[in-house]
Short mmCIF file of C-alpha atoms and ligand atoms in Angstrom, two decimals:
data_model
loop_
_atom_site.label_atom_id
_atom_site.label_comp_id
_atom_site.label_asym_id
_atom_site.label_seq_id
_atom_site.Cartn_x
_atom_site.Cartn_y
_atom_site.Cartn_z
CA MET A 1 14.15 -16.68 11.09
CA SER A 2 13.03 -13.63 8.91
CA ARG A 3 10.51 -15.13 6.44
CA THR A 4 7.13 -13.61 6.43
CA PRO A 5 4.42 -16.46 6.19
CA ILE A 6 2.18 -16.05 3.14
CA ILE A 7 -1.35 -17.55 3.08
CA ALA A 8 -2.64 -17.47 -0.54
CA GLY A 9 -5.99 -18.28 -1.84
CA ASN A 10 -6.14 -19.82 -5.37
CA TRP A 11 -9.67 -19.50 -6.29
CA LYS A 12 -9.26 -21.36 -9.61
CA LEU A 13 -12.30 -21.29 -11.99
CA HIS A 14 -14.61 -20.04 -9.19
CA MET A 15 -16.07 -16.66 -8.22
CA ASN A 16 -17.42 -13.76 -10.52
CA PRO A 17 -16.59 -10.16 -10.11
CA GLU A 18 -19.36 -9.34 -7.97
CA GLN A 19 -18.65 -12.15 -5.64
CA THR A 20 -15.05 -11.07 -5.75
CA THR A 21 -16.17 -7.59 -4.33
CA GLU A 22 -18.40 -9.17 -1.67
CA PHE A 23 -15.68 -11.45 -0.52
CA VAL A 24 -12.78 -8.70 -0.22
CA ASP A 25 -15.35 -6.21 1.55
CA ALA A 26 -16.00 -9.07 4.04
CA VAL A 27 -12.21 -9.88 4.82
CA LYS A 28 -10.62 -6.40 4.29
CA ASP A 29 -10.43 -5.29 7.66
CA LYS A 30 -9.87 -8.56 9.47
CA LEU A 31 -6.61 -9.42 7.49
CA PRO A 32 -3.48 -9.80 9.81
CA ASP A 33 -0.67 -7.35 9.85
CA PRO A 34 1.28 -8.16 6.70
CA SER A 35 4.45 -7.98 8.81
CA LYS A 36 3.42 -11.08 10.56
CA VAL A 37 1.51 -12.77 7.83
CA GLU A 38 0.85 -11.94 4.27
CA SER A 39 -2.52 -12.45 2.91
CA LEU A 40 -3.02 -13.05 -0.95
CA ILE A 41 -5.71 -13.91 -3.25
CA CYS A 42 -5.27 -14.89 -6.83
CA ALA A 43 -8.20 -15.11 -8.77
CA PRO A 44 -9.50 -15.69 -12.58
CA ALA A 45 -8.13 -13.06 -14.94
CA VAL A 46 -11.86 -12.02 -15.47
CA ASP A 47 -12.20 -10.79 -11.73
CA LEU A 48 -8.86 -9.12 -11.50
CA ASP A 49 -10.26 -5.61 -11.96
CA ALA A 50 -12.81 -6.31 -9.33
CA LEU A 51 -10.37 -7.63 -7.05
CA ARG A 52 -7.83 -4.54 -7.38
CA LYS A 53 -10.53 -2.11 -6.96
CA ALA A 54 -12.10 -3.89 -3.77
CA ALA A 55 -8.48 -4.51 -2.12
CA LYS A 56 -7.61 -0.83 -2.65
CA GLY A 57 -5.95 0.73 0.44
CA SER A 58 -6.35 -2.92 2.44
CA ASN A 59 -3.68 -5.37 3.51
CA LEU A 60 -4.84 -7.92 0.92
CA HIS A 61 -2.11 -8.71 -1.78
CA ILE A 62 -3.61 -9.78 -5.08
CA GLY A 63 -2.43 -11.83 -7.94
CA ALA A 64 -3.09 -13.86 -11.09
CA GLU A 65 -3.43 -17.63 -11.56
CA ASN A 66 -1.40 -17.63 -14.85
CA CYS A 67 -0.01 -15.42 -17.33
CA TYR A 68 1.89 -15.75 -20.72
CA PHE A 69 5.73 -15.19 -21.13
CA GLU A 70 5.13 -12.65 -23.81
CA ASP A 71 4.01 -9.02 -23.22
CA GLU A 72 1.70 -8.68 -26.15
CA GLY A 73 1.45 -10.12 -29.73
CA ALA A 74 -0.84 -12.25 -31.60
CA TYR A 75 -1.60 -14.61 -28.94
CA THR A 76 -5.17 -14.96 -28.57
CA GLY A 77 -6.55 -15.60 -25.30
CA GLU A 78 -3.69 -15.02 -23.32
CA THR A 79 -3.02 -12.78 -20.22
CA SER A 80 -0.02 -10.30 -20.43
CA PRO A 81 2.34 -10.13 -17.43
CA LYS A 82 2.93 -6.40 -18.11
CA VAL A 83 -0.92 -5.51 -18.24
CA LEU A 84 -0.96 -7.64 -14.70
CA LYS A 85 1.69 -5.19 -13.32
CA GLU A 86 -0.21 -2.22 -14.75
CA MET A 87 -3.37 -3.29 -12.87
CA GLY A 88 -1.53 -3.55 -9.62
CA MET A 89 -1.01 -7.33 -9.04
CA ASP A 90 1.67 -8.29 -6.91
CA TYR A 91 1.97 -11.98 -7.67
CA VAL A 92 1.33 -14.64 -10.30
CA ILE A 93 0.80 -18.46 -9.86
CA ILE A 94 2.71 -20.43 -12.36
CA GLY A 95 3.04 -24.47 -12.97
CA HIS A 96 0.09 -25.24 -11.09
CA SER A 97 -0.36 -28.98 -11.78
CA GLU A 98 -3.77 -28.17 -13.34
CA ARG A 99 -1.96 -26.03 -15.97
CA ARG A 100 0.61 -28.74 -16.45
CA GLY A 101 -1.86 -31.43 -16.57
CA TYR A 102 -4.87 -29.97 -18.66
CA PHE A 103 -3.10 -27.39 -20.39
CA HIS A 104 0.22 -29.20 -21.24
CA GLU A 105 2.51 -26.46 -19.86
CA THR A 106 6.02 -27.63 -19.86
CA ASP A 107 8.90 -26.89 -17.41
CA GLU A 108 10.32 -24.61 -20.36
CA ASP A 109 7.10 -22.62 -20.52
CA ILE A 110 7.15 -22.32 -16.64
CA ASN A 111 10.66 -20.99 -16.78
CA LYS A 112 9.83 -18.65 -19.47
CA LYS A 113 6.71 -17.20 -17.53
CA ALA A 114 8.96 -16.83 -14.33
CA LYS A 115 11.49 -14.64 -16.29
CA ALA A 116 8.68 -12.47 -17.89
CA ILE A 117 7.06 -12.13 -14.37
CA PHE A 118 10.38 -10.68 -13.15
CA ALA A 119 10.90 -8.61 -16.25
CA ASN A 120 7.65 -6.66 -15.10
CA GLY A 121 8.33 -6.30 -11.70
CA LEU A 122 6.01 -9.12 -10.55
CA LYS A 123 6.74 -12.10 -8.32
CA PRO A 124 6.04 -15.69 -9.26
CA ILE A 125 4.64 -18.47 -7.05
CA ILE A 126 6.03 -21.49 -8.66
CA CYS A 127 4.17 -24.73 -8.03
CA CYS A 128 5.67 -28.11 -8.26
CA GLY A 129 4.44 -31.42 -6.94
CA GLU A 130 4.30 -35.21 -7.53
CA SER A 131 1.54 -37.55 -8.93
CA LEU A 132 0.05 -40.25 -6.68
CA GLU A 133 2.07 -42.90 -9.16
CA THR A 134 5.28 -40.84 -8.49
CA ARG A 135 5.13 -41.19 -5.07
CA GLU A 136 4.24 -44.75 -4.84
CA ALA A 137 7.23 -45.34 -6.69
CA ASN A 138 9.11 -43.52 -4.13
CA LYS A 139 10.35 -41.01 -6.96
CA GLN A 140 8.93 -37.88 -5.42
CA GLU A 141 12.00 -35.99 -4.46
CA ASP A 142 13.80 -36.75 -8.08
CA TRP A 143 10.57 -35.50 -9.52
CA VAL A 144 10.05 -32.19 -7.64
CA VAL A 145 13.86 -31.43 -7.69
CA ALA A 146 13.90 -31.86 -11.23
CA GLN A 147 10.81 -29.51 -11.81
CA ILE A 148 12.45 -26.66 -9.36
CA LYS A 149 15.89 -26.83 -11.30
CA ALA A 150 13.81 -26.29 -14.66
CA ALA A 151 11.72 -23.49 -13.38
CA LEU A 152 14.75 -21.69 -11.76
CA ASP A 153 17.08 -22.11 -14.97
CA GLY A 154 18.62 -18.91 -15.44
CA LEU A 155 17.18 -16.63 -12.47
CA THR A 156 19.57 -14.77 -10.53
CA ALA A 157 20.09 -15.41 -6.64
CA GLU A 158 18.38 -11.92 -5.90
CA GLN A 159 15.00 -13.10 -7.92
CA VAL A 160 14.98 -16.44 -6.39
CA SER A 161 15.15 -14.77 -2.77
CA SER A 162 12.08 -12.86 -3.45
CA LEU A 163 9.94 -15.54 -5.14
CA VAL A 164 7.66 -18.07 -3.62
CA ILE A 165 7.52 -22.02 -4.25
CA ALA A 166 4.42 -23.89 -3.64
CA TYR A 167 4.76 -27.69 -3.18
CA GLU A 168 1.40 -29.13 -3.88
CA PRO A 169 1.42 -33.13 -4.22
CA ILE A 170 -1.29 -33.62 -6.83
CA TRP A 171 -2.85 -36.57 -4.90
CA ALA A 172 -3.62 -34.11 -2.04
CA ILE A 173 -5.39 -31.64 -4.07
CA GLY A 174 -9.12 -31.11 -3.68
CA THR A 175 -9.16 -34.62 -2.31
CA GLY A 176 -9.24 -33.82 1.24
CA LYS A 177 -6.18 -36.02 1.57
CA THR A 178 -3.55 -33.73 3.04
CA ALA A 179 0.07 -34.92 3.05
CA SER A 180 1.06 -35.26 6.70
CA SER A 181 2.92 -32.24 8.04
CA ASP A 182 6.01 -34.40 8.14
CA GLN A 183 5.48 -35.30 4.45
CA ALA A 184 4.92 -31.73 3.57
CA GLU A 185 8.13 -30.60 5.60
CA GLU A 186 10.23 -33.16 4.36
CA MET A 187 9.70 -32.07 0.61
CA CYS A 188 9.89 -28.40 1.44
CA LYS A 189 12.91 -28.89 3.41
CA THR A 190 14.20 -30.91 0.28
CA ILE A 191 13.35 -27.73 -2.00
CA ARG A 192 15.18 -25.36 0.35
CA GLU A 193 18.41 -27.45 0.03
CA THR A 194 17.96 -27.59 -3.68
CA VAL A 195 17.94 -23.87 -3.77
CA LYS A 196 21.05 -23.84 -1.54
CA ASP A 197 22.70 -26.32 -3.94
CA LEU A 198 21.82 -24.02 -6.72
CA TYR A 199 22.52 -20.65 -5.19
CA ASN A 200 23.73 -20.15 -1.67
CA GLU A 201 22.72 -20.61 1.96
CA GLU A 202 21.22 -16.95 2.04
CA THR A 203 19.08 -17.39 -1.10
CA ALA A 204 17.80 -20.68 0.62
CA GLU A 205 16.82 -18.95 3.76
CA ASN A 206 15.18 -16.41 2.04
CA VAL A 207 13.19 -18.27 -0.28
CA ARG A 208 9.44 -18.96 0.77
CA ILE A 209 8.04 -22.23 0.50
CA GLN A 210 4.20 -22.90 0.69
CA TYR A 211 2.55 -26.17 1.23
CA GLY A 212 -0.71 -26.80 -0.83
CA GLY A 213 -3.25 -29.61 -0.98
CA SER A 214 -6.26 -29.57 1.38
CA VAL A 215 -5.00 -26.99 3.48
CA LYS A 216 -8.02 -25.87 5.64
CA PRO A 217 -8.47 -24.11 9.07
CA ALA A 218 -8.26 -27.36 10.93
CA ASN A 219 -4.81 -28.50 9.86
CA VAL A 220 -3.08 -24.95 8.95
CA LYS A 221 -1.49 -24.43 12.37
CA GLU A 222 -0.02 -27.84 12.45
CA LEU A 223 1.53 -27.29 8.80
CA MET A 224 2.78 -23.85 9.65
CA SER A 225 4.55 -25.19 12.59
CA LYS A 226 7.05 -26.82 10.60
CA PRO A 227 10.40 -24.73 9.96
CA ASP A 228 10.20 -25.26 6.21
CA ILE A 229 6.81 -24.62 5.51
CA ASP A 230 6.30 -20.49 5.17
CA GLY A 231 2.93 -20.56 4.05
CA GLY A 232 -0.09 -22.19 2.26
CA LEU A 233 -1.69 -22.27 -1.33
CA VAL A 234 -5.31 -23.04 -0.42
CA GLY A 235 -8.02 -23.94 -3.12
CA GLY A 236 -11.45 -24.84 -1.73
CA ALA A 237 -11.00 -23.54 1.82
CA SER A 238 -10.04 -20.00 0.37
CA LEU A 239 -13.47 -19.63 -1.28
CA LYS A 240 -15.53 -18.34 1.89
CA PRO A 241 -14.54 -15.27 3.91
CA GLU A 242 -14.88 -17.01 7.38
CA SER A 243 -12.59 -19.69 6.25
CA PHE A 244 -10.04 -17.31 4.36
CA LEU A 245 -10.10 -15.36 7.73
CA GLU A 246 -9.55 -18.29 9.91
CA LEU A 247 -6.30 -19.45 7.63
CA VAL A 248 -4.69 -16.07 7.47
CA ASN A 249 -5.34 -15.37 11.34
CA TYR A 250 -3.96 -19.07 12.17
CA GLN A 251 -1.42 -17.30 14.63
CA ASP A 252 -4.18 -15.64 16.81
O1 G3H B 301 -3.52 -24.17 -5.41
C1 G3H B 301 -4.12 -24.83 -4.61
C2 G3H B 301 -4.17 -26.41 -4.45
O2 G3H B 301 -4.53 -26.65 -5.88
C3 G3H B 301 -4.94 -26.98 -3.70
O3 G3H B 301 -6.30 -27.05 -3.68
P1 G3H B 301 -7.19 -27.63 -2.52
O4 G3H B 301 -6.87 -26.41 -1.32
O5 G3H B 301 -8.67 -27.39 -3.05
O6 G3H B 301 -6.80 -29.17 -2.08
#
C-alpha cells in the first residue's frame, strides 16, 4: 500500500498565537519523517500566521479548520481560500460535524468549498459521520455514503486521489467513546468502496481516509493497524505537544 499515513490535529477553538508558537517549537524537531507519517496541525484562523512562522522549515504540515467558497467579496467574517494558499497552508478541513451542526453548513456548501480549495491549490480534508440516532437506527452507511457523494460531486478522479476524507462518528467526538477499530474500519472501507464506485479502483486506492473521534495515544496503534484507516483527525489529544508527538510517532 502506497498511501502515506496522515495524523492531523484539529485544534477547534483552542489556542492563541503565543500558545501556537510554543506548541510548534516543542514538537517541530521530533516529528516523524514525512515519507512515513505526515504530521499536520489545523488551527483557528487567528493562529495561522503564528503557525506558519513557527512551522517554517520543519516537517509540520499546516492547515485551516474551515474556509469560505469565495476568494473575495462582501462576506463579512469569512476566510478566503486564496489567502490561505498565499499564507502557505497545505490543507483545509471542511464539513466538520460542528460546522454542519452549529453553523448549518450543507452538503452543497461543502462541495463548493472543496472546489474552491482545489481551485486555489490546497487540499481539503472532508469530514463525514453519523449521529448516535442514525447509528442506532442502523442507517449510518446510507448517511455517510450520501455525504460523500454530495461532497465529491463534480470533482475529478485526480482531485479525489489527492484529498483526505475523515470519518468522524458524531457520538465519538469529544466523548471519550471511540468507535471500535472494527466499526471504524467498516465505515472507512465503505467510504473507499464508494469512491471506487464513483471513480475507479486507482482513485479508491489513492484516497486517504482518516478516523476521528476520541483518538488518543492509547488507541492510535490499534486504529492505524486497520487496512482502510490511513490516519487520524484528532481534537482533544492534539492540544498537548507530548500527546501529539505520541500520536504522530505511533510507529516507533
Ligand atoms: O476533528 C476532530 C474530532 O472532532 C475529534 O475530536 P476528539 O478527538 O476531541 O474526539
